[in-house]
Short mmCIF file of C-alpha atoms in Angstrom, two decimals:
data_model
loop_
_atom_site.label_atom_id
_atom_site.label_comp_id
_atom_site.label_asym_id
_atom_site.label_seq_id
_atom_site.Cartn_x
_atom_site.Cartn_y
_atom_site.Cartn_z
CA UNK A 128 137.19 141.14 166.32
CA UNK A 129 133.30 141.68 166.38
CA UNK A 130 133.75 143.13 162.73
CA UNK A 131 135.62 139.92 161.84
CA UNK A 132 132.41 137.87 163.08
CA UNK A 133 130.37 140.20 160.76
CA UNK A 134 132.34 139.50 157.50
CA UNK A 135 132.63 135.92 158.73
CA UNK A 136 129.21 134.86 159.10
CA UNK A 137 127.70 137.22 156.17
CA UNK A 138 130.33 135.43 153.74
CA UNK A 139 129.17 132.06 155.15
CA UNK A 140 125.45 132.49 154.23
CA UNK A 141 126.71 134.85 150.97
CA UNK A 142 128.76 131.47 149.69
CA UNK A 143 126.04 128.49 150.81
CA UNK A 144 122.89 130.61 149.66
CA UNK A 145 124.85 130.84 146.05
CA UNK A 146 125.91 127.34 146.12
CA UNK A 147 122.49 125.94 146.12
CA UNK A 148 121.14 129.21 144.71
CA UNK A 149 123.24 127.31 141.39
CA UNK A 150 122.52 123.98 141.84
CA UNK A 151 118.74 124.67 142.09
CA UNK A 152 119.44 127.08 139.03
CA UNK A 153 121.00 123.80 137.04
CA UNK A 154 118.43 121.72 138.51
CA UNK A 155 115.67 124.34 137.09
CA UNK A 156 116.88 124.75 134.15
CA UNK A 157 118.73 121.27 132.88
CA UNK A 158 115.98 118.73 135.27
CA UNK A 159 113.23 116.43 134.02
CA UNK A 160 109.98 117.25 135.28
CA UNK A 161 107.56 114.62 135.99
CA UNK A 162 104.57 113.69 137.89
CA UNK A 163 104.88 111.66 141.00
CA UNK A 164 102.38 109.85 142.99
CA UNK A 165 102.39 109.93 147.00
CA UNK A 166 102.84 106.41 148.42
CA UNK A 167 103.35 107.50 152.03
CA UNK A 168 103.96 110.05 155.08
CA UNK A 169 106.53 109.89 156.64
CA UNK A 170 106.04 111.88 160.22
CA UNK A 171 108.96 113.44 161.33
CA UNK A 172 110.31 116.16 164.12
CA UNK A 173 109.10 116.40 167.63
CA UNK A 174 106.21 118.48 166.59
CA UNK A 175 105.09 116.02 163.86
CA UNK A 176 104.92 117.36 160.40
CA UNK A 177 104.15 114.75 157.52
CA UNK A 178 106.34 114.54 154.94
CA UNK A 179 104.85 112.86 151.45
CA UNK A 180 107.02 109.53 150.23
CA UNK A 181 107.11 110.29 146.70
CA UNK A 182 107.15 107.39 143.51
CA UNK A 183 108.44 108.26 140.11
CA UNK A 184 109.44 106.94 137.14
CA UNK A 185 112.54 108.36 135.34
CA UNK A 186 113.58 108.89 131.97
CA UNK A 187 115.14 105.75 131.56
CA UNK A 188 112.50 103.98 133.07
CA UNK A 189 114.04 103.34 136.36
CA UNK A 190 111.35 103.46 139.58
CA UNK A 191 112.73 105.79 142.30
CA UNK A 192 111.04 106.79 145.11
CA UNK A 193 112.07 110.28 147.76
CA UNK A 194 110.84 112.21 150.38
CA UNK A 195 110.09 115.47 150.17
CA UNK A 196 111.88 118.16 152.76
CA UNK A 197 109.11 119.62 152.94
CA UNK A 198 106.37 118.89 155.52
CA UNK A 199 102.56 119.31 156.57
CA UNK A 200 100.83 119.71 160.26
CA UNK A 201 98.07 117.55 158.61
CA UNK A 202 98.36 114.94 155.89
CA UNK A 203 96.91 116.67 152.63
CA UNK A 204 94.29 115.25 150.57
CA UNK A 205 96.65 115.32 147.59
CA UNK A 206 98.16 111.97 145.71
CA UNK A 207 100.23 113.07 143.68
CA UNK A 208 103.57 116.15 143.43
CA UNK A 209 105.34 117.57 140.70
CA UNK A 210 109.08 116.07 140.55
CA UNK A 211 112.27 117.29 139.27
CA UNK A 212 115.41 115.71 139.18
CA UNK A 213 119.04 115.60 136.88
CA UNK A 214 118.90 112.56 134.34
CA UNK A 215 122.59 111.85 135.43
CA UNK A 216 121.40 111.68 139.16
CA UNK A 217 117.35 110.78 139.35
CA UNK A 218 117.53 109.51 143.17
CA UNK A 219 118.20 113.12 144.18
CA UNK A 220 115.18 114.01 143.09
CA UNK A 221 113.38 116.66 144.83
CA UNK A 222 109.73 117.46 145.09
CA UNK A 223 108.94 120.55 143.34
CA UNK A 224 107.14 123.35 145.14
CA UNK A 225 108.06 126.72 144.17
CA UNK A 226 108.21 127.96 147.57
CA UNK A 227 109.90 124.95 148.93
CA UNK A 228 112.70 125.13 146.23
CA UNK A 229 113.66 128.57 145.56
CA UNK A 230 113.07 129.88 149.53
CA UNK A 231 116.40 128.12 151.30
CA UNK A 232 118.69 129.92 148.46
CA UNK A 233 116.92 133.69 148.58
CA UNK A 234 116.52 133.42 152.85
CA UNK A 235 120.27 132.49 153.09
CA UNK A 236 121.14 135.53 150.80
CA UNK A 237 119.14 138.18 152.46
CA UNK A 238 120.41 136.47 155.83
CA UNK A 239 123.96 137.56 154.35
CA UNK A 240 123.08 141.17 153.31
CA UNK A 241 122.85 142.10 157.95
CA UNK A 242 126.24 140.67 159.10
CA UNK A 243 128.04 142.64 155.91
CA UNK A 244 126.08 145.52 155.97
CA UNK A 245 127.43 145.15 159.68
CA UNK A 246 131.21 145.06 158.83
CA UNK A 247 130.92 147.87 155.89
CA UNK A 248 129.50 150.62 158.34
#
């Protein structure tokens, strides 16, 4: 039963870290890029980390405007961020930070690689 846990969880993270692992791949790849000024800070969690309240203008002219996931101890002196976002779908938009973006994909695969390494011994 223990080894069924193992496979279990391992497959969980295997399957949800390549699920985003592609849609951040098609977002990557297929997104408009464009800059984005900071309009706000949104504080958020019990231990308060700022997160910046983004404003873009898509393709097709359209004004959006997104928070970012990812958050600061201190507000930044930075206005603006780098944006990304599928033409089809601008208002899921995501601030783009390299490590912000590409670490929740690679963590949840190497999070896999213990639990089956776990089962296959």
């Amino acid at each position: 039963m223990e080894k069924l846990y193992f496979l279990l969880c391992g497959i969980g993270c295997a399957v949800f870290g390549a699920c985003l692992l592609w849609r951040r791949l098609d977002l990557f790849l297929n997104g408009e890029r464009t800059p984005g000024r900071v309009v706000g800070w949104e504080p958020r969690g019990r231990r308060v980390y700022f997160h910046p309240v983004v404003a873009f203008t898509a393709v097709d002219g359209a004004q959006y405007q997104i928070t970012s996931y990812a958050g600061y101890s201190t507000k930044p002196e930075i206005d603006s961020f780098p944006v990304i976002y599928l033409s089809r779908r601008p208002a899921k938009a995501l601030v783009y930070s390299a490590l912000h973006f590409w670490a929740a994909p690679l963590v949840l695969l190497a999070i896999s690689a213990g639990p089956l390494f776990l089962f296959f011994r």
